[in-house]
Amino acid sequence: MAALRTIIAQGRKRIGLLVGAGASAGMAKADGSYPLIPAVAGLTDKVLGILEPTYKAQIDGLKAELAQHDIETILSRIRSLSKVIGTAKVHDLDGPGFATFGEAICAEIGKIVDVRLPMPGSAYANLVNWITGTSRDYPIEVFTTNYDLLFEEAFESVRAPYFDGFTGGREPFFDPVSVSRCDLPARWTRLWKLHGSLGWRASDKGEVIRTGQSSASHLVFPEHLKYDQTQKAPYAALLDRLRAFLLTPDTLLISIGFSFADAHIAARLDEALAANPAASVFAFQYKNLDEEHSACDLARRLPNFSLYARDQAKVNGMRGPWKAPPDLPSKDWGPIRSTYLDIDGNFTLGGIEPFARFFAASKSIQAFSTPPTMLPPVAVPPAA
């Protein structure tokens, strides 16, 4: 962690962030309550709960045939059915009926995730302060599966330039050439929305455009868009960018709030890390190690995938608990240690607020410990 603190304080390393739904779920609202935005499980329960009076038969039918019941998998299935069944009926709905169902889901998702950053000093604001706080040889690349506009708000609040793959004025269009070449100046942060975003919709030509509004109509898993290649293009290009980033020598991808349960993302990570030993992933997880099944599987097979969980870590394939040495190696070690371990010896950087504070304070001579008020409540099982 001390070495990482040095690396992120400098501007010479090629660094990327992978931000999942757990990040927004780990942020507090303005009144101090959690979460700012529910994680995928909470989002699924909220959306389906709202739509159940109208679509109960369809929801029950889809859950019965799908192995996963999260909102993205259900929405992908709905979109697929709307494209192929036409006037035939599945679960008492025809193709147009499923299209309407999908639009209703997107509308409810949009209402839930359309939130503003709590001010002042939000976690995303701290991350942007870290990104813009030094001159960089390479741009920071942020890969996120989240639909919200929190990163956009954080960048724009300090007038920090970023590129999300779209260009234009009236109806900004997606430019895959600029995404693949990534040749904008290093001061432009790259913001890649892997699962779509609020404000994305399909134009009359079938192409995905960015509207600048907070409505949500284009939120899907990319591989389920194989029925329409023009709609697949943004997602395929963004996932290819993630793979290309990890295939570049001497890169570091740091994840926060991501479970690695998304098979299409985990597969690209697996392939790229196996092909490029010079790339590394640091996965900062909120739960205990034994609960992080998908991340543990990657850490077991890939020595350049390091997993840091609440109670233990798995580094270079070796597992061990967090433990305080009897003698600190230097006088600065105690304050630095307090920025990533709490008084009980639990790793705190799996939460977005301590994580962002650690990054923002990396250039400071003084090490700032994480206040207990920044940690969301967590249920820890009793000792055996």
GROMACS .gro file of C-alpha atoms in nm:
model
  384
    1MET     CA    1   0.000   0.000   0.000
    2ALA     CA    2   0.288   0.237   0.069
    3ALA     CA    3   0.432   0.157  -0.275
    4LEU     CA    4   0.091   0.208  -0.434
    5ARG     CA    5   0.060   0.544  -0.262
    6THR     CA    6   0.388   0.648  -0.425
    7ILE     CA    7   0.284   0.520  -0.769
    8ILE     CA    8  -0.051   0.703  -0.776
    9ALA     CA    9   0.110   1.025  -0.651
   10GLN     CA   10   0.329   1.039  -0.961
   11GLY     CA   11   0.216   1.093  -1.320
   12ARG     CA   12   0.441   0.843  -1.496
   13LYS     CA   13   0.240   0.520  -1.462
   14ARG     CA   14  -0.037   0.416  -1.701
   15ILE     CA   15  -0.330   0.377  -1.459
   16GLY     CA   16  -0.691   0.278  -1.509
   17LEU     CA   17  -0.986   0.255  -1.272
   18LEU     CA   18  -1.261  -0.008  -1.297
   19VAL     CA   19  -1.563   0.121  -1.106
   20GLY     CA   20  -1.864  -0.101  -1.037
   21ALA     CA   21  -2.207  -0.057  -0.882
   22GLY     CA   22  -2.066  -0.108  -0.532
   23ALA     CA   23  -1.899   0.232  -0.558
   24SER     CA   24  -2.222   0.431  -0.576
   25ALA     CA   25  -2.377   0.200  -0.318
   26GLY     CA   26  -2.090   0.282  -0.083
   27MET     CA   27  -2.149   0.657  -0.103
   28ALA     CA   28  -2.363   0.842   0.147
   29LYS     CA   29  -2.648   1.077   0.060
   30ALA     CA   30  -2.640   1.438   0.172
   31ASP     CA   31  -2.820   1.340   0.494
   32GLY     CA   32  -2.555   1.077   0.575
   33SER     CA   33  -2.770   0.773   0.496
   34TYR     CA   34  -2.662   0.488   0.264
   35PRO     CA   35  -2.668   0.411  -0.024
   36LEU     CA   36  -2.658   0.703  -0.268
   37ILE     CA   37  -2.760   0.457  -0.543
   38PRO     CA   38  -2.848   0.094  -0.469
   39ALA     CA   39  -2.621  -0.178  -0.604
   40VAL     CA   40  -2.745  -0.418  -0.871
   41ALA     CA   41  -2.942  -0.636  -0.628
   42GLY     CA   42  -3.113  -0.336  -0.471
   43LEU     CA   43  -3.175  -0.178  -0.810
   44THR     CA   44  -3.332  -0.502  -0.933
   45ASP     CA   45  -3.565  -0.525  -0.633
   46LYS     CA   46  -3.674  -0.162  -0.667
   47VAL     CA   47  -3.741  -0.168  -1.039
   48LEU     CA   48  -3.920  -0.503  -1.047
   49GLY     CA   49  -4.119  -0.408  -0.737
   50ILE     CA   50  -4.250  -0.098  -0.912
   51LEU     CA   51  -4.338  -0.285  -1.232
   52GLU     CA   52  -4.473  -0.605  -1.075
   53PRO     CA   53  -4.839  -0.491  -1.063
   54THR     CA   54  -4.834  -0.456  -1.442
   55TYR     CA   55  -4.583  -0.726  -1.546
   56LYS     CA   56  -4.601  -0.990  -1.272
   57ALA     CA   57  -4.660  -1.283  -1.512
   58GLN     CA   58  -4.370  -1.179  -1.735
   59ILE     CA   59  -4.133  -1.120  -1.441
   60ASP     CA   60  -4.212  -1.461  -1.291
   61GLY     CA   61  -4.173  -1.629  -1.631
   62LEU     CA   62  -3.839  -1.466  -1.704
   63LYS     CA   63  -3.702  -1.551  -1.360
   64ALA     CA   64  -3.801  -1.915  -1.411
   65GLU     CA   65  -3.603  -1.943  -1.736
   66LEU     CA   66  -3.296  -1.736  -1.643
   67ALA     CA   67  -3.007  -1.851  -1.426
   68GLN     CA   68  -2.937  -1.493  -1.312
   69HIS     CA   69  -3.212  -1.260  -1.195
   70ASP     CA   70  -3.033  -0.925  -1.194
   71ILE     CA   71  -3.193  -0.635  -1.379
   72GLU     CA   72  -2.934  -0.631  -1.660
   73THR     CA   73  -2.981  -0.999  -1.744
   74ILE     CA   74  -3.360  -0.962  -1.736
   75LEU     CA   75  -3.347  -0.649  -1.951
   76SER     CA   76  -3.119  -0.819  -2.202
   77ARG     CA   77  -3.363  -1.109  -2.232
   78ILE     CA   78  -3.653  -0.869  -2.278
   79ARG     CA   79  -3.467  -0.681  -2.552
   80SER     CA   80  -3.382  -1.009  -2.727
   81LEU     CA   81  -3.744  -1.125  -2.721
   82SER     CA   82  -3.869  -0.791  -2.851
   83LYS     CA   83  -3.641  -0.830  -3.156
   84VAL     CA   84  -3.722  -1.187  -3.257
   85ILE     CA   85  -4.071  -1.306  -3.159
   86GLY     CA   86  -4.279  -1.059  -3.363
   87THR     CA   87  -4.650  -1.125  -3.316
   88ALA     CA   88  -4.592  -1.455  -3.135
   89LYS     CA   89  -4.634  -1.447  -2.761
   90VAL     CA   90  -4.396  -1.548  -2.483
   91HIS     CA   91  -4.517  -1.515  -2.125
   92ASP     CA   92  -4.834  -1.352  -2.266
   93LEU     CA   93  -4.645  -1.070  -2.440
   94ASP     CA   94  -4.558  -1.025  -2.810
   95GLY     CA   95  -4.254  -0.846  -2.951
   96PRO     CA   96  -4.393  -0.492  -2.925
   97GLY     CA   97  -4.517  -0.573  -2.576
   98PHE     CA   98  -4.167  -0.672  -2.465
   99ALA     CA   99  -4.029  -0.356  -2.625
  100THR     CA  100  -4.268  -0.152  -2.411
  101PHE     CA  101  -4.170  -0.358  -2.105
  102GLY     CA  102  -3.803  -0.286  -2.172
  103GLU     CA  103  -3.871   0.086  -2.206
  104ALA     CA  104  -4.056   0.083  -1.873
  105ILE     CA  105  -3.758  -0.084  -1.701
  106CYS     CA  106  -3.516   0.173  -1.845
  107ALA     CA  107  -3.741   0.457  -1.735
  108GLU     CA  108  -3.749   0.329  -1.377
  109ILE     CA  109  -3.371   0.272  -1.374
  110GLY     CA  110  -3.327   0.628  -1.495
  111LYS     CA  111  -3.536   0.765  -1.208
  112ILE     CA  112  -3.341   0.570  -0.946
  113VAL     CA  113  -2.987   0.640  -1.068
  114ASP     CA  114  -3.050   1.002  -1.168
  115VAL     CA  115  -2.894   1.154  -0.857
  116ARG     CA  116  -2.653   1.439  -0.792
  117LEU     CA  117  -2.327   1.422  -0.602
  118PRO     CA  118  -2.356   1.498  -0.232
  119MET     CA  119  -2.166   1.815  -0.163
  120PRO     CA  120  -1.909   1.903  -0.049
  121GLY     CA  121  -1.616   1.663  -0.080
  122SER     CA  122  -1.778   1.360  -0.240
  123ALA     CA  123  -1.574   1.051  -0.320
  124TYR     CA  124  -1.592   1.117  -0.694
  125ALA     CA  125  -1.478   1.475  -0.638
  126ASN     CA  126  -1.177   1.339  -0.447
  127LEU     CA  127  -1.093   1.104  -0.734
  128VAL     CA  128  -1.114   1.388  -0.986
  129ASN     CA  129  -0.888   1.597  -0.762
  130TRP     CA  130  -0.634   1.315  -0.772
  131ILE     CA  131  -0.665   1.279  -1.152
  132THR     CA  132  -0.621   1.650  -1.219
  133GLY     CA  133  -0.365   1.711  -0.944
  134THR     CA  134  -0.055   1.622  -1.141
  135SER     CA  135   0.089   1.636  -1.492
  136ARG     CA  136   0.060   1.291  -1.652
  137ASP     CA  137   0.252   1.105  -1.921
  138TYR     CA  138  -0.058   0.892  -1.990
  139PRO     CA  139  -0.428   0.969  -1.943
  140ILE     CA  140  -0.626   0.809  -1.662
  141GLU     CA  141  -0.882   0.568  -1.808
  142VAL     CA  142  -1.200   0.511  -1.608
  143PHE     CA  143  -1.400   0.200  -1.701
  144THR     CA  144  -1.738   0.185  -1.529
  145THR     CA  145  -2.045  -0.035  -1.549
  146ASN     CA  146  -2.256   0.231  -1.377
  147TYR     CA  147  -2.532   0.420  -1.558
  148ASP     CA  148  -2.524   0.733  -1.342
  149LEU     CA  149  -2.368   1.067  -1.437
  150LEU     CA  150  -2.168   1.116  -1.117
  151PHE     CA  151  -1.827   1.107  -1.283
  152GLU     CA  152  -1.946   1.349  -1.550
  153GLU     CA  153  -2.073   1.587  -1.282
  154ALA     CA  154  -1.746   1.563  -1.087
  155PHE     CA  155  -1.533   1.640  -1.393
  156GLU     CA  156  -1.751   1.924  -1.510
  157SER     CA  157  -1.769   2.087  -1.166
  158VAL     CA  158  -1.394   2.158  -1.184
  159ARG     CA  159  -1.386   2.206  -1.564
  160ALA     CA  160  -1.167   1.899  -1.615
  161PRO     CA  161  -1.182   1.768  -1.975
  162TYR     CA  162  -1.287   1.409  -2.040
  163PHE     CA  163  -1.373   1.197  -2.345
  164ASP     CA  164  -1.644   0.931  -2.340
  165GLY     CA  165  -1.631   0.813  -2.702
  166PHE     CA  166  -1.895   1.055  -2.832
  167THR     CA  167  -1.839   1.366  -3.040
  168GLY     CA  168  -2.070   1.623  -3.193
  169GLY     CA  169  -2.305   1.900  -3.090
  170ARG     CA  170  -2.669   1.842  -3.179
  171GLU     CA  171  -2.675   1.461  -3.148
  172PRO     CA  172  -2.326   1.348  -3.038
  173PHE     CA  173  -2.237   1.022  -3.210
  174PHE     CA  174  -2.007   0.742  -3.098
  175ASP     CA  175  -1.664   0.742  -3.267
  176PRO     CA  176  -1.499   0.399  -3.231
  177VAL     CA  177  -1.181   0.515  -3.412
  178SER     CA  178  -1.105   0.771  -3.142
  179VAL     CA  179  -1.176   0.510  -2.874
  180SER     CA  180  -0.938   0.255  -3.022
  181ARG     CA  181  -0.657   0.501  -3.103
  182CYS     CA  182  -0.695   0.694  -2.778
  183ASP     CA  183  -0.474   0.973  -2.911
  184LEU     CA  184  -0.621   1.276  -2.735
  185PRO     CA  185  -0.393   1.472  -2.496
  186ALA     CA  186  -0.308   1.303  -2.167
  187ARG     CA  187  -0.490   1.572  -1.966
  188TRP     CA  188  -0.818   1.443  -2.112
  189THR     CA  189  -0.944   1.163  -1.888
  190ARG     CA  190  -1.108   0.872  -2.070
  191LEU     CA  191  -1.450   0.776  -1.932
  192TRP     CA  192  -1.575   0.448  -2.073
  193LYS     CA  193  -1.937   0.351  -1.982
  194LEU     CA  194  -1.925  -0.025  -2.045
  195HIS     CA  195  -2.295  -0.092  -1.985
  196GLY     CA  196  -2.439   0.227  -2.127
  197SER     CA  197  -2.543   0.545  -1.952
  198LEU     CA  198  -2.820   0.785  -1.873
  199GLY     CA  199  -2.861   1.005  -2.176
  200TRP     CA  200  -2.784   0.734  -2.432
  201ARG     CA  201  -3.054   0.638  -2.680
  202ALA     CA  202  -3.091   0.491  -3.027
  203SER     CA  203  -3.136   0.748  -3.304
  204ASP     CA  204  -3.378   0.714  -3.593
  205LYS     CA  205  -3.092   0.552  -3.786
  206GLY     CA  206  -3.042   0.290  -3.516
  207GLU     CA  207  -2.713   0.437  -3.396
  208VAL     CA  208  -2.647   0.511  -3.029
  209ILE     CA  209  -2.626   0.883  -2.956
  210ARG     CA  210  -2.573   1.088  -2.640
  211THR     CA  211  -2.859   1.328  -2.570
  212GLY     CA  212  -2.726   1.527  -2.276
  213GLN     CA  213  -3.041   1.444  -2.081
  214SER     CA  214  -3.087   1.215  -1.783
  215SER     CA  215  -3.342   0.981  -1.940
  216ALA     CA  216  -3.235   0.618  -1.979
  217SER     CA  217  -3.321   0.410  -2.284
  218HIS     CA  218  -3.003   0.227  -2.383
  219LEU     CA  219  -2.889   0.015  -2.091
  220VAL     CA  220  -2.806  -0.343  -2.186
  221PHE     CA  221  -2.544  -0.614  -2.180
  222PRO     CA  222  -2.337  -0.575  -2.499
  223GLU     CA  223  -2.333  -0.937  -2.615
  224HIS     CA  224  -2.712  -0.950  -2.620
  225LEU     CA  225  -2.719  -0.687  -2.895
  226LYS     CA  226  -2.603  -0.935  -3.159
  227TYR     CA  227  -2.939  -0.896  -3.334
  228ASP     CA  228  -2.850  -0.539  -3.428
  229GLN     CA  229  -2.486  -0.474  -3.515
  230THR     CA  230  -2.520  -0.096  -3.517
  231GLN     CA  231  -2.639  -0.099  -3.157
  232LYS     CA  232  -2.365  -0.342  -3.062
  233ALA     CA  233  -2.088  -0.113  -3.184
  234PRO     CA  234  -2.049   0.117  -2.879
  235TYR     CA  235  -2.032  -0.167  -2.629
  236ALA     CA  236  -1.801  -0.384  -2.836
  237ALA     CA  237  -1.560  -0.094  -2.892
  238LEU     CA  238  -1.557  -0.005  -2.521
  239LEU     CA  239  -1.489  -0.362  -2.412
  240ASP     CA  240  -1.216  -0.387  -2.675
  241ARG     CA  241  -1.065  -0.072  -2.523
  242LEU     CA  242  -1.053  -0.243  -2.182
  243ARG     CA  243  -0.873  -0.538  -2.336
  244ALA     CA  244  -0.632  -0.313  -2.529
  245PHE     CA  245  -0.552  -0.118  -2.212
  246LEU     CA  246  -0.451  -0.438  -2.029
  247LEU     CA  247  -0.247  -0.560  -2.325
  248THR     CA  248  -0.032  -0.246  -2.306
  249PRO     CA  249   0.298  -0.303  -2.118
  250ASP     CA  250   0.336  -0.166  -1.765
  251THR     CA  251  -0.027  -0.087  -1.693
  252LEU     CA  252  -0.214  -0.093  -1.362
  253LEU     CA  253  -0.592  -0.133  -1.338
  254ILE     CA  254  -0.742  -0.070  -0.994
  255SER     CA  255  -1.099  -0.183  -0.932
  256ILE     CA  256  -1.346  -0.058  -0.673
  257GLY     CA  257  -1.705  -0.170  -0.617
  258PHE     CA  258  -1.682  -0.442  -0.882
  259SER     CA  259  -1.762  -0.808  -0.808
  260PHE     CA  260  -1.613  -0.958  -1.130
  261ALA     CA  261  -1.934  -1.160  -1.174
  262ASP     CA  262  -1.992  -1.006  -1.519
  263ALA     CA  263  -1.870  -1.287  -1.742
  264HIS     CA  264  -1.801  -1.072  -2.050
  265ILE     CA  265  -1.575  -0.835  -1.853
  266ALA     CA  266  -1.404  -1.106  -1.649
  267ALA     CA  267  -1.326  -1.300  -1.970
  268ARG     CA  268  -1.147  -1.003  -2.123
  269LEU     CA  269  -0.952  -0.942  -1.803
  270ASP     CA  270  -0.856  -1.309  -1.787
  271GLU     CA  271  -0.740  -1.319  -2.148
  272ALA     CA  272  -0.544  -0.992  -2.136
  273LEU     CA  273  -0.370  -1.060  -1.804
  274ALA     CA  274  -0.268  -1.408  -1.916
  275ALA     CA  275  -0.125  -1.265  -2.238
  276ASN     CA  276   0.050  -0.970  -2.075
  277PRO     CA  277   0.234  -1.044  -1.747
  278ALA     CA  278   0.352  -0.680  -1.744
  279ALA     CA  279  -0.002  -0.563  -1.667
  280SER     CA  280  -0.150  -0.578  -1.317
  281VAL     CA  281  -0.494  -0.559  -1.159
  282PHE     CA  282  -0.547  -0.456  -0.796
  283ALA     CA  283  -0.901  -0.553  -0.692
  284PHE     CA  284  -1.018  -0.369  -0.380
  285GLN     CA  285  -1.319  -0.557  -0.244
  286TYR     CA  286  -1.563  -0.457   0.030
  287LYS     CA  287  -1.655  -0.803   0.160
  288ASN     CA  288  -1.447  -1.070   0.330
  289LEU     CA  289  -1.227  -1.277   0.100
  290ASP     CA  290  -1.437  -1.595   0.114
  291GLU     CA  291  -1.740  -1.400  -0.009
  292GLU     CA  292  -1.564  -1.269  -0.322
  293HIS     CA  293  -1.599  -1.588  -0.527
  294SER     CA  294  -1.554  -1.449  -0.879
  295ALA     CA  295  -1.257  -1.231  -0.784
  296CYS     CA  296  -1.095  -1.521  -0.594
  297ASP     CA  297  -1.119  -1.739  -0.903
  298LEU     CA  298  -0.925  -1.484  -1.108
  299ALA     CA  299  -0.669  -1.430  -0.829
  300ARG     CA  300  -0.613  -1.807  -0.805
  301ARG     CA  301  -0.521  -1.841  -1.174
  302LEU     CA  302  -0.352  -1.508  -1.248
  303PRO     CA  303  -0.043  -1.404  -1.048
  304ASN     CA  304  -0.080  -1.046  -1.178
  305PHE     CA  305  -0.432  -1.021  -1.034
  306SER     CA  306  -0.407  -0.913  -0.667
  307LEU     CA  307  -0.715  -0.925  -0.447
  308TYR     CA  308  -0.748  -0.707  -0.136
  309ALA     CA  309  -1.053  -0.794   0.073
  310ARG     CA  310  -1.176  -0.674   0.410
  311ASP     CA  311  -1.018  -0.949   0.620
  312GLN     CA  312  -0.747  -1.096   0.394
  313ALA     CA  313  -0.556  -1.043   0.071
  314LYS     CA  314  -0.440  -1.267  -0.211
  315VAL     CA  315  -0.123  -1.139  -0.376
  316ASN     CA  316   0.082  -1.333  -0.637
  317GLY     CA  317  -0.146  -1.630  -0.573
  318MET     CA  318  -0.063  -1.635  -0.202
  319ARG     CA  319  -0.330  -1.578   0.061
  320GLY     CA  320  -0.290  -1.423   0.401
  321PRO     CA  321  -0.467  -1.213   0.665
  322TRP     CA  322  -0.397  -0.848   0.734
  323LYS     CA  323  -0.156  -0.834   1.024
  324ALA     CA  324   0.025  -0.555   1.204
  325PRO     CA  325   0.402  -0.615   1.226
  326PRO     CA  326   0.545  -0.599   1.580
  327ASP     CA  327   0.797  -0.337   1.469
  328LEU     CA  328   0.702  -0.074   1.214
  329PRO     CA  329   0.963  -0.051   0.933
  330SER     CA  330   0.971   0.330   0.947
  331LYS     CA  331   0.830   0.619   1.144
  332ASP     CA  332   0.595   0.704   0.857
  333TRP     CA  333   0.443   0.357   0.836
  334GLY     CA  334   0.191   0.400   1.118
  335PRO     CA  335   0.013   0.702   0.966
  336ILE     CA  336   0.016   0.543   0.620
  337ARG     CA  337  -0.121   0.218   0.757
  338SER     CA  338  -0.412   0.405   0.916
  339THR     CA  339  -0.524   0.517   0.570
  340TYR     CA  340  -0.608   0.162   0.460
  341LEU     CA  341  -0.660  -0.041   0.780
  342ASP     CA  342  -0.902   0.046   1.059
  343ILE     CA  343  -0.834   0.002   1.430
  344ASP     CA  344  -0.958  -0.359   1.413
  345GLY     CA  345  -0.716  -0.446   1.132
  346ASN     CA  346  -0.979  -0.455   0.856
  347PHE     CA  347  -0.891  -0.331   0.507
  348THR     CA  348  -1.102  -0.021   0.434
  349LEU     CA  349  -1.021   0.065   0.071
  350GLY     CA  350  -1.298  -0.162  -0.056
  351GLY     CA  351  -1.531   0.128   0.027
  352ILE     CA  352  -1.539   0.412  -0.224
  353GLU     CA  353  -1.505   0.695   0.028
  354PRO     CA  354  -1.185   0.567   0.200
  355PHE     CA  355  -1.058   0.461  -0.144
  356ALA     CA  356  -1.103   0.810  -0.291
  357ARG     CA  357  -0.958   0.974   0.020
  358PHE     CA  358  -0.649   0.750  -0.007
  359PHE     CA  359  -0.597   0.859  -0.368
  360ALA     CA  360  -0.664   1.227  -0.309
  361ALA     CA  361  -0.419   1.238  -0.018
  362SER     CA  362  -0.145   1.042  -0.196
  363LYS     CA  363   0.059   1.353  -0.277
  364SER     CA  364   0.035   1.491   0.074
  365ILE     CA  365   0.327   1.458   0.313
  366GLN     CA  366   0.077   1.394   0.589
  367ALA     CA  367  -0.117   1.067   0.585
  368PHE     CA  368  -0.484   1.103   0.668
  369SER     CA  369  -0.660   0.819   0.843
  370THR     CA  370  -1.014   0.730   0.744
  371PRO     CA  371  -1.273   0.875   0.983
  372PRO     CA  372  -1.521   0.612   1.107
  373THR     CA  373  -1.806   0.830   0.973
  374MET     CA  374  -1.686   0.764   0.617
  375LEU     CA  375  -1.742   0.390   0.643
  376PRO     CA  376  -2.085   0.252   0.553
  377PRO     CA  377  -2.234   0.002   0.797
  378VAL     CA  378  -2.126  -0.357   0.741
  379ALA     CA  379  -2.241  -0.684   0.888
  380VAL     CA  380  -1.941  -0.887   1.008
  381PRO     CA  381  -2.007  -1.249   1.109
  382PRO     CA  382  -1.912  -1.336   1.466
  383ALA     CA  383  -1.590  -1.523   1.528
  384ALA     CA  384  -1.617  -1.898   1.552
   0.00000   0.00000   0.00000
